[in-house]
Structures are given as C-alpha cells and as structure tokens.
mmCIF file of C-alpha atoms and ligand atoms in Angstrom:
data_model
loop_
_atom_site.group_PDB
_atom_site.id
_atom_site.type_symbol
_atom_site.label_atom_id
_atom_site.label_comp_id
_atom_site.label_asym_id
_atom_site.label_seq_id
_atom_site.Cartn_x
_atom_site.Cartn_y
_atom_site.Cartn_z
ATOM 1 C CA UNK A 1 10.839 14.170 7.598
ATOM 2 C CA UNK A 2 9.970 17.603 6.244
ATOM 3 C CA UNK A 3 7.203 18.009 3.721
ATOM 4 C CA UNK A 4 8.524 20.423 1.090
ATOM 5 C CA UNK A 5 5.547 20.326 -1.294
ATOM 6 C CA UNK A 6 1.996 20.088 -0.012
ATOM 7 C CA UNK A 7 -0.932 20.337 -2.404
ATOM 8 C CA UNK A 8 -4.331 20.344 -0.686
ATOM 9 C CA UNK A 9 -7.600 20.094 -2.577
ATOM 10 C CA UNK A 10 -6.315 22.025 -5.560
ATOM 11 C CA UNK A 11 -8.570 22.642 -8.550
ATOM 12 C CA UNK A 12 -7.844 24.626 -11.676
ATOM 13 C CA UNK A 13 -10.255 25.822 -14.330
ATOM 14 C CA UNK A 14 -9.357 27.406 -17.650
ATOM 15 C CA UNK A 15 -11.741 29.549 -19.690
ATOM 16 C CA UNK A 16 -14.856 31.542 -18.903
ATOM 17 C CA UNK A 17 -18.638 31.205 -18.985
ATOM 18 C CA UNK A 18 -19.828 28.276 -21.076
ATOM 19 C CA UNK A 19 -16.325 27.224 -22.114
ATOM 20 C CA UNK A 20 -15.089 26.349 -18.634
ATOM 21 C CA UNK A 21 -12.549 23.531 -18.603
ATOM 22 C CA UNK A 22 -11.795 22.087 -15.187
ATOM 23 C CA UNK A 23 -8.354 20.576 -15.739
ATOM 24 C CA UNK A 24 -7.466 19.803 -12.119
ATOM 25 C CA UNK A 25 -10.115 18.482 -9.769
ATOM 26 C CA UNK A 26 -9.482 18.441 -6.041
ATOM 27 C CA UNK A 27 -5.884 17.230 -6.173
ATOM 28 C CA UNK A 28 -3.916 16.543 -3.008
ATOM 29 C CA UNK A 29 -0.363 15.279 -2.677
ATOM 30 C CA UNK A 30 2.709 15.625 -0.506
ATOM 31 C CA UNK A 31 6.382 15.386 -1.353
ATOM 32 C CA UNK A 32 8.914 15.037 1.431
ATOM 33 C CA UNK A 33 12.402 16.467 1.502
ATOM 34 C CA UNK A 34 14.828 14.219 -0.393
ATOM 35 C CA UNK A 35 12.187 12.279 -2.353
ATOM 36 C CA UNK A 36 12.378 11.648 -6.106
ATOM 37 C CA UNK A 37 8.779 11.439 -7.286
ATOM 38 C CA UNK A 38 7.369 10.920 -10.771
ATOM 39 C CA UNK A 39 4.056 12.313 -11.954
ATOM 40 C CA UNK A 40 2.509 10.258 -14.747
ATOM 41 C CA UNK A 41 -0.715 10.337 -16.740
ATOM 42 C CA UNK A 42 -2.053 10.537 -20.278
ATOM 43 C CA UNK A 43 -1.470 13.594 -22.409
ATOM 44 C CA UNK A 44 -3.895 16.343 -21.361
ATOM 45 C CA UNK A 45 -4.462 14.908 -17.887
ATOM 46 C CA UNK A 46 -3.161 18.090 -16.248
ATOM 47 C CA UNK A 47 0.418 17.163 -15.316
ATOM 48 C CA UNK A 48 2.085 20.349 -16.589
ATOM 49 C CA UNK A 49 -0.675 22.498 -15.139
ATOM 50 C CA UNK A 50 -0.155 20.916 -11.723
ATOM 51 C CA UNK A 51 3.629 21.273 -11.936
ATOM 52 C CA UNK A 52 3.357 24.975 -12.856
ATOM 53 C CA UNK A 53 0.961 25.610 -9.975
ATOM 54 C CA UNK A 54 3.386 23.894 -7.588
ATOM 55 C CA UNK A 55 6.215 26.025 -8.967
ATOM 56 C CA UNK A 56 4.256 29.219 -8.430
ATOM 57 C CA UNK A 57 4.244 30.007 -12.152
ATOM 58 C CA UNK A 58 0.443 30.247 -12.164
ATOM 59 C CA UNK A 59 -1.329 31.547 -9.075
ATOM 60 C CA UNK A 60 -4.890 31.292 -10.293
ATOM 61 C CA UNK A 61 -6.265 28.168 -8.580
ATOM 62 C CA UNK A 62 -8.577 26.926 -5.825
ATOM 63 C CA UNK A 63 -7.180 25.124 -2.787
ATOM 64 C CA UNK A 64 -3.879 25.458 -1.036
ATOM 65 C CA UNK A 65 -0.254 24.856 -2.032
ATOM 66 C CA UNK A 66 2.522 25.013 0.518
ATOM 67 C CA UNK A 67 6.097 25.165 -0.713
ATOM 68 C CA UNK A 68 8.935 24.843 1.815
ATOM 69 C CA UNK A 69 6.450 25.759 4.526
ATOM 70 C CA UNK A 70 5.080 28.867 2.756
ATOM 71 C CA UNK A 71 1.477 29.089 1.576
ATOM 72 C CA UNK A 72 2.138 30.379 -1.948
ATOM 73 C CA UNK A 73 -1.413 31.668 -2.354
ATOM 74 C CA UNK A 74 -0.883 34.215 0.395
ATOM 75 C CA UNK A 75 2.556 35.459 -0.676
ATOM 76 C CA UNK A 76 3.048 38.799 -2.413
ATOM 77 C CA UNK A 77 4.478 38.517 -5.933
ATOM 78 C CA UNK A 78 7.987 39.624 -4.947
ATOM 79 C CA UNK A 79 8.079 37.178 -2.016
ATOM 80 C CA UNK A 80 6.937 34.348 -4.297
ATOM 81 C CA UNK A 81 9.618 35.231 -6.865
ATOM 82 C CA UNK A 82 12.246 35.119 -4.123
ATOM 83 C CA UNK A 83 10.963 31.796 -2.810
ATOM 84 C CA UNK A 84 11.039 30.409 -6.350
ATOM 85 C CA UNK A 85 14.518 31.703 -7.128
ATOM 86 C CA UNK A 86 16.117 30.354 -3.977
ATOM 87 C CA UNK A 87 14.245 27.045 -3.677
ATOM 88 C CA UNK A 88 13.202 25.784 -7.093
ATOM 89 C CA UNK A 89 15.006 24.819 -10.263
ATOM 90 C CA UNK A 90 12.860 24.257 -13.347
ATOM 91 C CA UNK A 91 13.750 21.874 -16.170
ATOM 92 C CA UNK A 92 11.572 21.698 -19.284
ATOM 93 C CA UNK A 93 11.299 19.374 -22.271
ATOM 94 C CA UNK A 94 12.755 22.005 -24.590
ATOM 95 C CA UNK A 95 15.882 23.260 -22.969
ATOM 96 C CA UNK A 96 15.166 26.982 -23.366
ATOM 97 C CA UNK A 97 18.806 27.910 -23.797
ATOM 98 C CA UNK A 98 19.886 31.279 -25.148
ATOM 99 C CA UNK A 99 21.516 30.298 -28.415
ATOM 100 C CA UNK A 100 23.981 33.205 -28.616
ATOM 101 C CA UNK A 101 25.394 32.608 -25.130
ATOM 102 C CA UNK A 102 27.939 29.900 -24.389
ATOM 103 C CA UNK A 103 27.362 27.054 -21.920
ATOM 104 C CA UNK A 104 28.633 28.814 -18.816
ATOM 105 C CA UNK A 105 26.825 32.069 -19.560
ATOM 106 C CA UNK A 106 23.579 30.113 -20.065
ATOM 107 C CA UNK A 107 24.061 28.408 -16.704
ATOM 108 C CA UNK A 108 24.792 31.712 -14.977
ATOM 109 C CA UNK A 109 22.012 33.691 -16.660
ATOM 110 C CA UNK A 110 19.240 33.450 -14.011
ATOM 111 C CA UNK A 111 21.734 34.621 -11.393
ATOM 112 C CA UNK A 112 23.443 37.333 -13.442
ATOM 113 C CA UNK A 113 20.116 38.879 -14.510
ATOM 114 C CA UNK A 114 19.313 39.043 -10.816
ATOM 115 C CA UNK A 115 22.425 41.107 -10.146
ATOM 116 C CA UNK A 116 24.993 38.471 -9.102
ATOM 117 C CA UNK A 117 28.535 38.894 -10.380
ATOM 118 C CA UNK A 118 30.095 36.147 -12.474
ATOM 119 C CA UNK A 119 33.203 36.210 -10.253
ATOM 120 C CA UNK A 120 31.127 35.468 -7.126
ATOM 121 C CA UNK A 121 29.701 32.364 -8.773
ATOM 122 C CA UNK A 122 32.925 30.897 -10.149
ATOM 123 C CA UNK A 123 33.446 28.216 -7.494
ATOM 124 C CA UNK A 124 29.854 27.034 -7.630
ATOM 125 C CA UNK A 125 29.893 27.090 -11.431
ATOM 126 C CA UNK A 126 33.056 24.948 -11.587
ATOM 127 C CA UNK A 127 31.469 22.426 -9.247
ATOM 128 C CA UNK A 128 28.236 22.273 -11.214
ATOM 129 C CA UNK A 129 30.047 21.899 -14.543
ATOM 130 C CA UNK A 130 31.867 18.948 -13.000
ATOM 131 C CA UNK A 131 28.680 17.299 -11.653
ATOM 132 C CA UNK A 132 26.888 17.675 -14.963
ATOM 133 C CA UNK A 133 29.923 16.536 -16.985
ATOM 134 C CA UNK A 134 30.175 19.804 -18.901
ATOM 135 C CA UNK A 135 33.593 21.090 -17.822
ATOM 136 C CA UNK A 136 35.080 20.501 -21.264
ATOM 137 C CA UNK A 137 32.104 22.162 -22.941
ATOM 138 C CA UNK A 138 31.975 25.300 -20.796
ATOM 139 C CA UNK A 139 32.874 27.654 -23.670
ATOM 140 C CA UNK A 140 30.833 25.779 -26.307
ATOM 141 C CA UNK A 141 27.796 27.324 -27.971
ATOM 142 C CA UNK A 142 24.485 25.423 -27.522
ATOM 143 C CA UNK A 143 24.117 24.772 -31.265
ATOM 144 C CA UNK A 144 27.248 22.590 -31.169
ATOM 145 C CA UNK A 145 25.846 20.332 -28.418
ATOM 146 C CA UNK A 146 23.675 17.226 -28.576
ATOM 147 C CA UNK A 147 20.163 17.272 -27.097
ATOM 148 C CA UNK A 148 21.344 15.414 -24.011
ATOM 149 C CA UNK A 149 24.192 17.877 -23.491
ATOM 150 C CA UNK A 150 21.808 20.819 -23.919
ATOM 151 C CA UNK A 151 19.493 19.331 -21.313
ATOM 152 C CA UNK A 152 22.472 18.944 -18.974
ATOM 153 C CA UNK A 153 23.154 22.692 -19.437
ATOM 154 C CA UNK A 154 19.509 23.362 -18.509
ATOM 155 C CA UNK A 155 19.880 21.162 -15.407
ATOM 156 C CA UNK A 156 23.121 22.917 -14.448
ATOM 157 C CA UNK A 157 21.270 26.234 -14.797
ATOM 158 C CA UNK A 158 18.450 24.893 -12.623
ATOM 159 C CA UNK A 159 20.744 23.800 -9.785
ATOM 160 C CA UNK A 160 22.942 26.910 -9.650
ATOM 161 C CA UNK A 161 21.968 28.798 -6.521
ATOM 162 C CA UNK A 162 21.491 25.535 -4.665
ATOM 163 C CA UNK A 163 17.704 25.081 -4.799
ATOM 164 C CA UNK A 164 16.165 22.348 -2.651
ATOM 165 C CA UNK A 165 13.636 21.246 -5.281
ATOM 166 C CA UNK A 166 13.784 20.430 -8.992
ATOM 167 C CA UNK A 167 10.538 20.498 -10.961
ATOM 168 C CA UNK A 168 11.009 18.838 -14.337
ATOM 169 C CA UNK A 169 8.383 18.654 -17.082
ATOM 170 C CA UNK A 170 9.133 15.719 -19.400
ATOM 171 C CA UNK A 171 12.867 16.429 -19.211
ATOM 172 C CA UNK A 172 13.700 13.549 -21.563
ATOM 173 C CA UNK A 173 10.684 13.901 -23.856
ATOM 174 C CA UNK A 174 12.912 15.021 -26.691
ATOM 175 C CA UNK A 175 15.875 12.706 -26.170
ATOM 176 C CA UNK A 176 17.106 9.339 -27.455
ATOM 177 C CA UNK A 177 17.374 6.435 -25.028
ATOM 178 C CA UNK A 178 21.091 6.877 -24.308
ATOM 179 C CA UNK A 179 20.716 10.579 -23.430
ATOM 180 C CA UNK A 180 17.554 9.774 -21.482
ATOM 181 C CA UNK A 181 19.487 7.333 -19.289
ATOM 182 C CA UNK A 182 22.240 9.934 -18.777
ATOM 183 C CA UNK A 183 19.753 12.559 -17.634
ATOM 184 C CA UNK A 184 17.953 10.134 -15.300
ATOM 185 C CA UNK A 185 21.279 9.035 -13.815
ATOM 186 C CA UNK A 186 22.189 12.681 -13.259
ATOM 187 C CA UNK A 187 18.853 13.285 -11.498
ATOM 188 C CA UNK A 188 19.407 10.179 -9.429
ATOM 189 C CA UNK A 189 22.853 11.397 -8.357
ATOM 190 C CA UNK A 190 21.585 14.888 -7.532
ATOM 191 C CA UNK A 191 18.855 13.279 -5.448
ATOM 192 C CA UNK A 192 21.137 10.876 -3.587
ATOM 193 C CA UNK A 193 24.322 12.912 -3.260
ATOM 194 C CA UNK A 194 23.002 16.453 -2.945
ATOM 195 C CA UNK A 195 19.717 15.565 -1.289
ATOM 196 C CA UNK A 196 17.709 17.421 -3.941
ATOM 197 C CA UNK A 197 13.975 16.782 -3.931
ATOM 198 C CA UNK A 198 12.822 15.994 -7.463
ATOM 199 C CA UNK A 199 9.320 16.003 -8.920
ATOM 200 C CA UNK A 200 9.362 14.969 -12.570
ATOM 201 C CA UNK A 201 6.588 14.594 -15.107
ATOM 202 C CA UNK A 202 7.250 11.656 -17.376
ATOM 203 C CA UNK A 203 5.508 9.347 -19.847
ATOM 204 C CA UNK A 204 8.100 6.663 -19.440
ATOM 205 C CA UNK A 205 7.881 3.830 -16.904
ATOM 206 C CA UNK A 206 11.625 3.469 -17.240
ATOM 207 C CA UNK A 207 12.222 7.108 -16.266
ATOM 208 C CA UNK A 208 9.755 6.773 -13.406
ATOM 209 C CA UNK A 209 11.696 3.772 -12.134
ATOM 210 C CA UNK A 210 14.643 6.048 -11.298
ATOM 211 C CA UNK A 211 12.428 7.689 -8.691
ATOM 212 C CA UNK A 212 11.072 6.161 -5.508
ATOM 213 C CA UNK A 213 7.376 6.810 -6.015
ATOM 214 C CA UNK A 214 4.875 7.518 -8.806
ATOM 215 C CA UNK A 215 1.744 9.639 -8.606
ATOM 216 C CA UNK A 216 -0.844 9.015 -11.310
ATOM 217 C CA UNK A 217 -3.111 11.696 -12.742
ATOM 218 C CA UNK A 218 -6.212 10.915 -14.823
ATOM 219 C CA UNK A 219 -8.422 13.665 -16.266
ATOM 220 C CA UNK A 220 -7.353 16.113 -13.575
ATOM 221 C CA UNK A 221 -7.751 13.721 -10.663
ATOM 222 C CA UNK A 222 -5.047 11.965 -8.697
ATOM 223 C CA UNK A 223 -6.019 8.333 -9.068
ATOM 224 C CA UNK A 224 -3.103 6.590 -7.500
ATOM 225 C CA UNK A 225 0.245 6.535 -5.924
ATOM 226 C CA UNK A 226 2.367 3.379 -5.884
ATOM 227 C CA UNK A 227 3.420 4.040 -2.326
ATOM 228 C CA UNK A 228 1.715 5.384 0.730
ATOM 229 C CA UNK A 229 2.153 9.147 0.902
ATOM 230 C CA UNK A 230 3.959 9.632 4.192
ATOM 231 C CA UNK A 231 2.585 13.158 4.641
ATOM 232 C CA UNK A 232 -0.982 11.891 4.589
ATOM 233 C CA UNK A 233 -0.861 9.805 7.750
ATOM 234 C CA UNK A 234 -2.729 11.766 10.368
ATOM 235 C CA UNK A 235 -1.737 11.811 14.011
ATOM 236 C CA UNK A 236 -4.827 9.800 15.039
ATOM 237 C CA UNK A 237 -3.974 6.994 12.621
ATOM 238 C CA UNK A 238 -0.431 6.602 13.848
ATOM 239 C CA UNK A 239 0.084 3.654 16.160
ATOM 240 C CA UNK A 240 1.381 4.453 19.613
ATOM 241 C CA UNK A 241 5.127 4.200 19.774
ATOM 242 C CA UNK A 242 6.790 1.287 21.550
ATOM 243 C CA UNK A 243 7.977 3.448 24.395
ATOM 244 C CA UNK A 244 4.451 4.727 24.970
ATOM 245 C CA UNK A 245 3.108 1.169 25.014
ATOM 246 C CA UNK A 246 5.802 0.063 27.453
ATOM 247 C CA UNK A 247 4.983 2.813 29.927
HETATM 248 N N1 ADP B 301 -3.169 28.092 -20.850
HETATM 249 C C1 ADP B 301 -4.191 27.248 -21.077
HETATM 250 N N2 ADP B 301 -5.400 27.712 -21.458
HETATM 251 C C2 ADP B 301 -6.446 26.879 -21.661
HETATM 252 N N3 ADP B 301 -6.386 25.536 -21.490
HETATM 253 C C3 ADP B 301 -5.213 25.014 -21.112
HETATM 254 C C4 ADP B 301 -4.048 25.842 -20.880
HETATM 255 N N4 ADP B 301 -3.032 25.036 -20.482
HETATM 256 C C5 ADP B 301 -3.520 23.782 -20.480
HETATM 257 N N5 ADP B 301 -4.818 23.780 -20.859
HETATM 258 C C6 ADP B 301 -5.665 22.574 -20.955
HETATM 259 O O1 ADP B 301 -5.555 21.856 -19.727
HETATM 260 C C7 ADP B 301 -5.560 20.464 -19.956
HETATM 261 C C8 ADP B 301 -4.360 19.864 -19.299
HETATM 262 O O2 ADP B 301 -3.187 20.331 -19.928
HETATM 263 P P1 ADP B 301 -1.725 19.982 -19.431
HETATM 264 O O3 ADP B 301 -1.604 20.324 -18.007
HETATM 265 O O4 ADP B 301 -0.780 20.647 -20.371
HETATM 266 O O5 ADP B 301 -1.697 18.403 -19.606
HETATM 267 P P2 ADP B 301 -0.488 17.379 -19.649
HETATM 268 O O6 ADP B 301 0.756 18.107 -19.228
HETATM 269 O O7 ADP B 301 -0.883 16.283 -18.730
HETATM 270 O O8 ADP B 301 -0.399 16.892 -21.055
HETATM 271 C C9 ADP B 301 -5.629 20.272 -21.457
HETATM 272 O O9 ADP B 301 -6.961 20.013 -21.792
HETATM 273 C C10 ADP B 301 -5.180 21.596 -22.004
HETATM 274 O O10 ADP B 301 -5.791 21.853 -23.236
HETATM 275 MG MG1 MG B 302 2.511 18.520 -20.251
#
C-alpha cells in the first residue's frame, strides 16, 4: 500500500522572541492511499495548522512532510503549487464560494484561472455534478442554496481535476445534522468508489465514524490513533512471511 501523506517529527512555532508559541510538537503520522482518516482534538490543539502544513499552504516548519512521494520542504514554490493543484482538493468549514458566479463556474474556477478552457472540462464537470447531486442546480447562484448544497459545490470544486487526496477542515462545522450526514455520505462514496484518500478534521465522533481511523491531537502532540498506523511498522518488526519460514 502506498503512503501518500507522511509527516515525520514535524514541529511548528508561531511568533518571535519571548512570545513563541509552539503549536505542533514533534508530530508524526502516515496516511495510506485510499484511507479515510479523521483528525480530532480540542479547539486550539493544532489541527488546522497541521492540515495546512500537510497541504503545503504553510512551508515554515521543522521536520519533514512527504506528499505523494515528494518532500514538500525541498520543492520550489512553482513545483509545490503544481503538486498541490494536481493532487490535493481542499474543503473548508466556510465554503469560500464566489457569490456572483453560478454553481458550475464556482466548480470550474480553480481550473479556469489556471488557463483551462470550460469546453475541455465539460465531461468531467457533468460527471462531478452528478456525483455531488448538483446537476439540477448547475446554473443556480450560491445565495439560493442551502449550507449543505454550498458545501457540495465546494467539494465538487475540490475534486475537479481528479486529485488523489482531499484535505477537509471541519467540513460540516457549519451544517445541521441532515446536511452533515449528506456530506459524510458523499465523502464516504468518494473514498470507496473513486478511491480518494481523505483526511478530515472534525469535532464530531459521528463524522469520524464515517472514516476508518482517527488520529488524536492534544496541545500540539499526537496522543493517539485508534488503529495501528500501517506506515509505522518497520522492516525489522515485520514477522517473516510464511513462505520464508517454510523454506
Ligand atoms: N497564523 C497564526 N499566528 C499565530 N498563532 C496561530 C496562527 N494560527 C494558529 N495559531 C495558534 O495555533 C494554535 C493552534 O491553532 P489551530 O491549528 O487553528 O487549532 P485547531 O484547528 O485545533 O483549533 C492556537 O493556539 C492558535 O492561536
Ligand atoms: Mg481549526
């Protein structure tokens, strides 16, 4: 199984001089291709900071982060932008839609600002509107949509371009329970049917239960994972395979 996210001994400090605030302290974690992992922890424990470091949105940290096999600390800015654009879709608590663009133009925006033509994206757009249940709303303006529908537009925007990873920061933090379930079911389908790797920050045990594993952060330290992290088993610890024993 491929490890698509590898965080090794990562620390992050905000501020200068006497006002230093170490918000991440020696964090290590691995996420394998096709996993749906939840990151939980109290408010202020460093979840968003860690997610933004993983997504290459903030490059000022100690330690090492490897994304799809690339050490993001050693990449030039333009290479990192490319890696981000082709491999990662971001979903945030507040949907960050452009209010004077309709649903389909919002979904297409990250691609069209990067020079892609709308006509080239039509087939993929139709498919994504279908998956996210927005076909009927494709010409609607964001202000006419519910919160759950707006978040589905943001998810559609995140998966256009076929990224392998979704990083979501409290994607249902602003939604009622019905819309929350809809969004989690959509994530679950994207994970199972499209093989997308998902790392979501959530406060809700119920949301975390849609994933296969939870990582717990407390005051900047990873204090637990409810499952063994497959990437952490070293070669020496692995038992000899049956065929080796038989020989
Ligand atoms: N840009 C920033 N500048 C200074 N401190 C920050 C910044 N972003 C976050 N912090 C601090 O880092 C800590 C962790 O924040 P955050 O990662 O947002 O936590 P969480 O997402 O778990 O609620 C908090 O103490 C917060 O005040
Ligand atoms: Mg946060």
